[in-house]
CSV table of C-alpha atoms in Angstrom, one decimal:
chain,number,residue,atom,x,y,z
A,122,MET,CA,89.3,105.1,166.6
A,123,TYR,CA,86.4,107.1,165.1
A,124,LYS,CA,83.0,107.7,166.3
A,125,THR,CA,82.8,105.1,169.0
A,126,GLY,CA,80.7,105.0,172.0
A,127,MET,CA,83.5,103.8,174.3
A,128,ARG,CA,84.0,105.6,177.5
A,129,ASN,CA,87.1,103.6,178.5
A,130,ILE,CA,89.9,102.6,176.1
A,131,HIS,CA,92.7,100.1,177.3
A,132,PHE,CA,95.9,99.5,175.4
A,133,GLU,CA,97.9,96.3,175.8
A,134,LYS,CA,101.7,96.6,175.7
A,135,ASN,CA,102.8,97.1,172.0
A,136,SER,CA,106.2,98.3,170.9
A,137,ALA,CA,105.0,98.7,167.1
A,138,ILE,CA,102.3,101.4,167.5
A,139,ILE,CA,103.7,104.8,166.6
A,140,SER,CA,100.3,106.8,166.1
A,141,VAL,CA,96.9,106.9,168.0
A,142,THR,CA,94.0,108.8,166.9
A,143,ILE,CA,90.7,109.1,169.0
A,144,LYS,CA,87.8,111.1,167.4
A,145,ASN,CA,84.2,111.6,168.3
A,146,SER,CA,84.3,109.7,171.6
A,147,PRO,CA,82.7,110.4,175.0
A,148,ILE,CA,85.8,109.6,177.0
A,149,THR,CA,86.6,112.1,179.7
A,150,ASN,CA,90.3,111.2,180.3
A,151,ILE,CA,93.4,110.5,178.3
A,152,PRO,CA,93.7,106.5,178.3
A,153,ALA,CA,96.4,105.8,181.0
A,154,THR,CA,97.5,102.7,179.0
A,155,LEU,CA,98.9,104.8,176.2
A,156,LEU,CA,102.1,104.6,178.5
A,157,THR,CA,102.2,100.9,177.4
A,158,LEU,CA,103.2,102.1,173.9
A,159,PRO,CA,106.9,103.0,174.1
A,160,ALA,CA,107.2,103.8,170.4
A,161,ILE,CA,104.3,106.1,170.2
A,162,GLN,CA,105.1,109.4,168.4
A,163,HIS,CA,101.8,111.1,167.6
A,164,ILE,CA,98.6,111.5,169.7
A,165,LEU,CA,95.5,113.0,168.2
A,166,VAL,CA,92.4,113.4,170.4
A,167,GLU,CA,89.6,115.3,168.9
A,168,TYR,CA,85.8,115.9,169.8
A,169,THR,CA,85.9,114.3,173.2
A,170,LYS,CA,84.7,115.3,176.6
A,171,ILE,CA,88.1,115.6,178.2
A,172,ALA,CA,88.0,118.5,180.7
A,173,SER,CA,91.6,118.4,182.1
A,174,ILE,CA,94.9,117.1,181.5
A,175,ASP,CA,98.2,116.9,183.3
A,176,LEU,CA,101.2,117.6,181.2
A,177,SER,CA,103.4,115.7,183.4
A,178,TRP,CA,101.5,112.5,182.5
A,179,PHE,CA,103.3,112.6,179.1
A,180,TYR,CA,106.8,112.8,180.4
A,181,PRO,CA,107.5,109.1,180.2
A,182,LEU,CA,106.8,109.0,176.4
A,183,LYS,CA,110.2,110.0,175.3
A,184,GLY,CA,109.6,109.4,171.7
A,185,LEU,CA,106.3,111.5,171.5
A,186,ALA,CA,106.8,114.2,168.9
A,187,THR,CA,103.1,115.5,168.5
A,188,LEU,CA,100.3,115.9,171.0
A,189,LYS,CA,97.1,117.4,169.7
A,190,LEU,CA,94.0,117.5,172.0
A,191,VAL,CA,91.5,119.7,170.1
A,192,LYS,CA,87.9,120.5,169.6
A,193,SER,CA,87.1,119.0,173.0
A,194,ASN,CA,85.9,120.2,176.4
A,195,LEU,CA,89.5,121.0,177.8
A,196,GLN,CA,89.2,123.6,180.6
A,197,VAL,CA,92.2,123.0,182.7
A,198,VAL,CA,95.9,122.2,182.1
A,199,HIS,CA,98.0,121.1,184.9
A,200,GLY,CA,101.9,120.8,184.8
A,201,GLU,CA,104.8,120.5,187.2
A,202,GLY,CA,106.9,123.0,185.4
A,203,SER,CA,110.1,121.2,186.4
A,204,THR,CA,113.1,121.7,184.0
A,205,ASN,CA,114.8,118.7,185.4
A,206,VAL,CA,112.5,116.6,183.2
A,207,THR,CA,112.9,116.8,179.5
A,208,THR,CA,110.9,115.3,176.7
A,209,GLY,CA,111.3,115.3,172.9
A,210,LEU,CA,107.8,116.8,172.1
A,211,ASN,CA,107.9,119.2,169.1
A,212,VAL,CA,104.3,120.2,168.8
A,213,ILE,CA,101.5,120.7,171.3
A,214,ASN,CA,98.2,121.8,169.9
A,215,LEU,CA,95.4,122.6,172.4
A,216,SER,CA,93.2,124.8,170.1
A,217,TYR,CA,89.4,124.9,169.9
A,218,ASN,CA,88.9,124.3,173.5
A,219,SER,CA,87.6,126.2,176.5
A,220,LEU,CA,90.6,127.3,178.4
A,221,ARG,CA,90.2,130.6,180.3
A,222,ALA,CA,93.5,130.8,182.3
A,223,LEU,CA,96.8,129.1,181.7
A,224,ASN,CA,100.0,128.9,183.5
A,225,LEU,CA,102.9,128.8,181.1
A,226,ASN,CA,105.3,127.4,183.6
A,227,GLY,CA,103.9,123.9,182.9
A,228,PHE,CA,105.5,123.8,179.5
A,229,ALA,CA,109.0,124.3,180.7
A,230,PRO,CA,110.0,120.5,180.5
A,231,PHE,CA,109.2,120.5,176.9
A,232,ALA,CA,112.6,121.9,175.8
A,233,GLU,CA,112.2,120.8,172.3
A,234,LEU,CA,108.9,122.1,171.6
A,235,THR,CA,108.9,124.2,168.4
A,236,GLN,CA,105.1,124.9,168.0
A,237,LEU,CA,102.6,125.7,170.9
A,238,VAL,CA,99.2,126.3,169.5
A,239,LEU,CA,96.6,127.7,172.0
A,240,ALA,CA,94.3,129.3,169.4
A,241,HIS,CA,90.4,129.4,169.6
A,242,ASN,CA,90.0,129.1,173.3
A,243,LYS,CA,88.6,131.5,175.9
A,244,LEU,CA,91.8,132.6,177.3
A,245,GLU,CA,91.7,135.8,179.5
A,246,SER,CA,95.0,135.4,181.4
A,247,LEU,CA,98.4,133.8,180.9
A,248,THR,CA,100.6,133.6,184.0
A,249,GLY,CA,104.1,132.2,184.5
A,250,ALA,CA,107.2,132.5,182.2
A,251,LEU,CA,107.5,131.1,178.7
A,252,ASN,CA,110.6,129.0,179.1
A,253,ILE,CA,110.9,126.9,175.9
A,254,PRO,CA,114.3,127.5,174.3
A,255,ALA,CA,113.5,125.7,170.9
A,256,LEU,CA,110.0,127.4,170.4
A,257,THR,CA,109.7,129.1,166.9
A,258,GLY,CA,106.0,129.7,166.7
A,259,LEU,CA,103.3,130.6,169.4
A,260,MET,CA,99.7,130.9,168.3
A,261,LEU,CA,97.3,132.6,170.6
A,262,ASN,CA,94.8,134.0,168.1
A,263,HIS,CA,91.0,134.0,168.8
A,264,ASN,CA,91.0,134.3,172.5
A,265,ARG,CA,90.0,136.9,174.9
A,266,LEU,CA,93.3,138.4,176.2
A,267,LYS,CA,93.1,142.0,177.2
A,268,GLN,CA,96.8,142.3,178.0
A,269,LEU,CA,100.0,140.2,177.6
A,270,ASP,CA,103.4,141.0,179.2
A,271,ALA,CA,106.4,139.2,177.8
A,272,CYS,CA,108.8,140.7,180.1
A,273,GLN,CA,108.9,137.8,182.4
A,274,TRP,CA,109.5,135.3,179.6
A,275,ASN,CA,112.8,133.8,179.0
A,276,ASP,CA,114.7,135.1,176.0
A,277,THR,CA,113.4,132.5,173.6
A,278,GLN,CA,116.1,133.2,171.0
A,279,ARG,CA,114.4,130.9,168.2
A,280,LEU,CA,111.0,132.5,168.4
A,281,GLN,CA,110.1,133.7,164.8
A,282,GLY,CA,106.3,134.2,164.9
A,283,ILE,CA,103.6,135.1,167.3
A,284,THR,CA,100.0,135.3,166.4
A,285,LEU,CA,97.6,137.3,168.8
A,286,ALA,CA,95.0,138.1,166.1
A,287,HIS,CA,91.3,138.5,167.4
A,288,ASN,CA,91.9,139.2,171.0
A,289,TYR,CA,91.0,142.3,173.2
A,290,LEU,CA,94.6,143.8,173.3
A,291,ARG,CA,94.9,147.5,173.8
A,292,GLN,CA,98.6,147.7,173.2
A,293,VAL,CA,101.5,145.7,171.5
A,294,PRO,CA,102.7,143.3,174.1
A,295,ALA,CA,105.4,144.6,176.4
A,296,CYS,CA,109.1,143.5,175.8
A,297,LEU,CA,108.7,141.7,172.3
A,298,GLU,CA,111.8,143.5,171.4
A,299,ARG,CA,113.7,141.0,173.6
A,300,PHE,CA,113.1,138.2,170.9
A,301,ALA,CA,115.7,138.9,168.5
A,302,SER,CA,114.6,136.3,165.9
A,303,LEU,CA,111.1,137.4,165.8
A,304,ALA,CA,110.1,137.9,162.2
A,305,HIS,CA,106.3,137.8,162.1
A,306,VAL,CA,103.8,139.4,164.4
A,307,ASP,CA,100.1,139.2,163.9
A,308,LEU,CA,97.8,141.6,166.0
A,309,ASN,CA,95.0,142.1,163.6
A,310,HIS,CA,91.4,142.6,165.1
A,311,ASN,CA,92.4,143.9,168.5
A,312,ARG,CA,91.7,147.2,170.2
A,313,ILE,CA,95.2,148.6,169.9
A,314,GLY,CA,95.2,152.6,169.8
A,315,TYR,CA,98.9,153.3,170.2
A,316,VAL,CA,102.0,151.6,168.9
A,317,ARG,CA,105.4,152.1,170.5
A,318,TRP,CA,107.3,152.0,167.1
A,319,GLU,CA,110.6,152.5,168.8
A,320,ASP,CA,110.2,149.1,170.5
A,321,LEU,CA,109.4,147.4,167.3
A,322,GLN,CA,112.3,149.2,165.6
A,323,GLN,CA,114.6,147.2,167.9
A,324,LEU,CA,113.5,143.9,166.4
A,325,PRO,CA,116.4,143.2,163.7
A,326,LYS,CA,114.6,140.5,161.9
A,327,LEU,CA,111.0,141.6,161.8
A,328,ALA,CA,109.8,141.2,158.3
A,329,SER,CA,105.9,141.5,158.8
A,330,ILE,CA,103.5,142.9,161.2
A,331,ASP,CA,99.7,142.9,160.8
A,332,LEU,CA,98.0,145.6,162.7
A,333,SER,CA,94.9,145.7,160.7
A,334,PHE,CA,91.4,146.4,162.2
A,335,ASN,CA,92.6,148.1,165.5
A,336,ARG,CA,92.2,151.7,166.6
A,337,ILE,CA,95.5,153.2,165.4
A,338,THR,CA,95.2,156.8,164.4
A,339,ALA,CA,98.8,157.6,163.1
A,340,MET,CA,101.8,155.9,161.6
A,341,PRO,CA,105.4,157.1,161.9
A,342,ALA,CA,106.4,159.9,159.4
A,343,ASP,CA,110.2,158.9,159.8
A,344,GLN,CA,111.5,155.9,157.9
A,345,ALA,CA,114.1,155.3,160.6
A,346,GLN,CA,111.3,154.5,163.2
A,347,TYR,CA,110.5,151.3,161.2
A,348,PRO,CA,112.1,147.9,161.7
A,349,PRO,CA,115.2,147.7,159.5
A,350,LEU,CA,114.1,144.5,157.7
A,351,LEU,CA,110.3,145.3,157.5
A,352,LYS,CA,108.8,144.1,154.2
A,353,GLN,CA,105.0,143.7,155.0
A,354,LEU,CA,103.0,146.2,157.0
A,355,ASP,CA,99.1,145.9,157.2
A,356,LEU,CA,97.3,148.8,158.7
A,357,CYS,CA,94.1,148.2,156.9
A,358,GLY,CA,90.8,149.2,158.8
A,359,ASN,CA,92.4,151.7,161.3
A,360,PRO,CA,91.1,155.2,162.0
A,361,ILE,CA,94.1,156.9,160.3
A,362,GLY,CA,92.9,160.2,159.1
A,363,VAL,CA,96.0,161.6,157.5
A,364,VAL,CA,98.5,159.2,155.9
A,365,THR,CA,102.0,160.4,155.5
A,366,ILE,CA,104.2,157.7,153.9
A,367,PRO,CA,107.9,158.3,154.5
A,368,ASP,CA,110.2,158.9,151.6
A,369,GLY,CA,111.7,155.6,150.7
A,370,LEU,CA,109.4,153.5,152.7
A,371,ASN,CA,107.7,152.1,149.5
A,372,ASP,CA,111.1,151.1,148.2
A,373,ILE,CA,111.7,148.8,151.3
A,374,LEU,CA,108.3,147.5,151.7
A,375,SER,CA,107.0,144.8,149.3
A,376,TYR,CA,103.5,145.1,150.9
A,377,LEU,CA,101.8,148.1,152.4
A,378,ASN,CA,98.0,147.9,153.1
A,379,LEU,CA,96.3,151.1,154.1
A,380,SER,CA,92.9,150.4,152.5
A,381,GLN,CA,89.7,150.9,154.3
A,382,THR,CA,91.2,153.3,156.8
A,383,VAL,CA,88.6,155.8,158.1
A,384,ALA,CA,88.9,159.2,159.6
A,385,PRO,CA,89.1,159.2,163.5
A,386,ASN,CA,85.9,159.6,165.4
A,387,ARG,CA,86.2,162.8,167.3
A,388,ASN,CA,83.1,162.3,169.4
């Protein structure tokens, strides 16, 4: 359904429909009658006036694999957070909305979730614990986060990538070293001035980290301080005055970007 003026959409019971797309519609709520579509696997809602959703509403849709509510007016996400209820959702995408605060506990029932996309919102705070055992990717880029503490998150052993580019972070999120499968970390365009490299060194599978366009003034001079499998390191656009590249580091890295570094501002 594209570019309709419908404010209310009603679905009759239908066991054949597997996908529903609603775009450019003035609706303010997810149509309740989607529950009459037991075979539905994909829901895409884009450019609407939906301001809030309750994640528990989607629990009965056991076959639902993808939920995308993007480029709308979403400001509030509710969720019971009960782990006694499980669903088969693989992807939740709530990007390009107006979320300012979010409790991660509400995503706990989605045990099969592999991708959680919260990019391009106005997030200033995340509360609760991330408790999604199947999660491999977490996208939080283009928000307004000033800090992020992962110490209360459950050990999500499959998490491979986390994107936090274009936020206001002043340090690398605490306790990232708890996620043993983490391979890619993107922190470009933040306000990070100091990196605890000894924490990142504990990530056995970390292959790439983007720290470009931050406020970092130095990089480790000892090769042993870098993660053992690191292949790509981007420090472009940081105020690194004197660059000392450890012996052998170039032999390990396939990509090292130190261009556009500028001398630190002493004023």
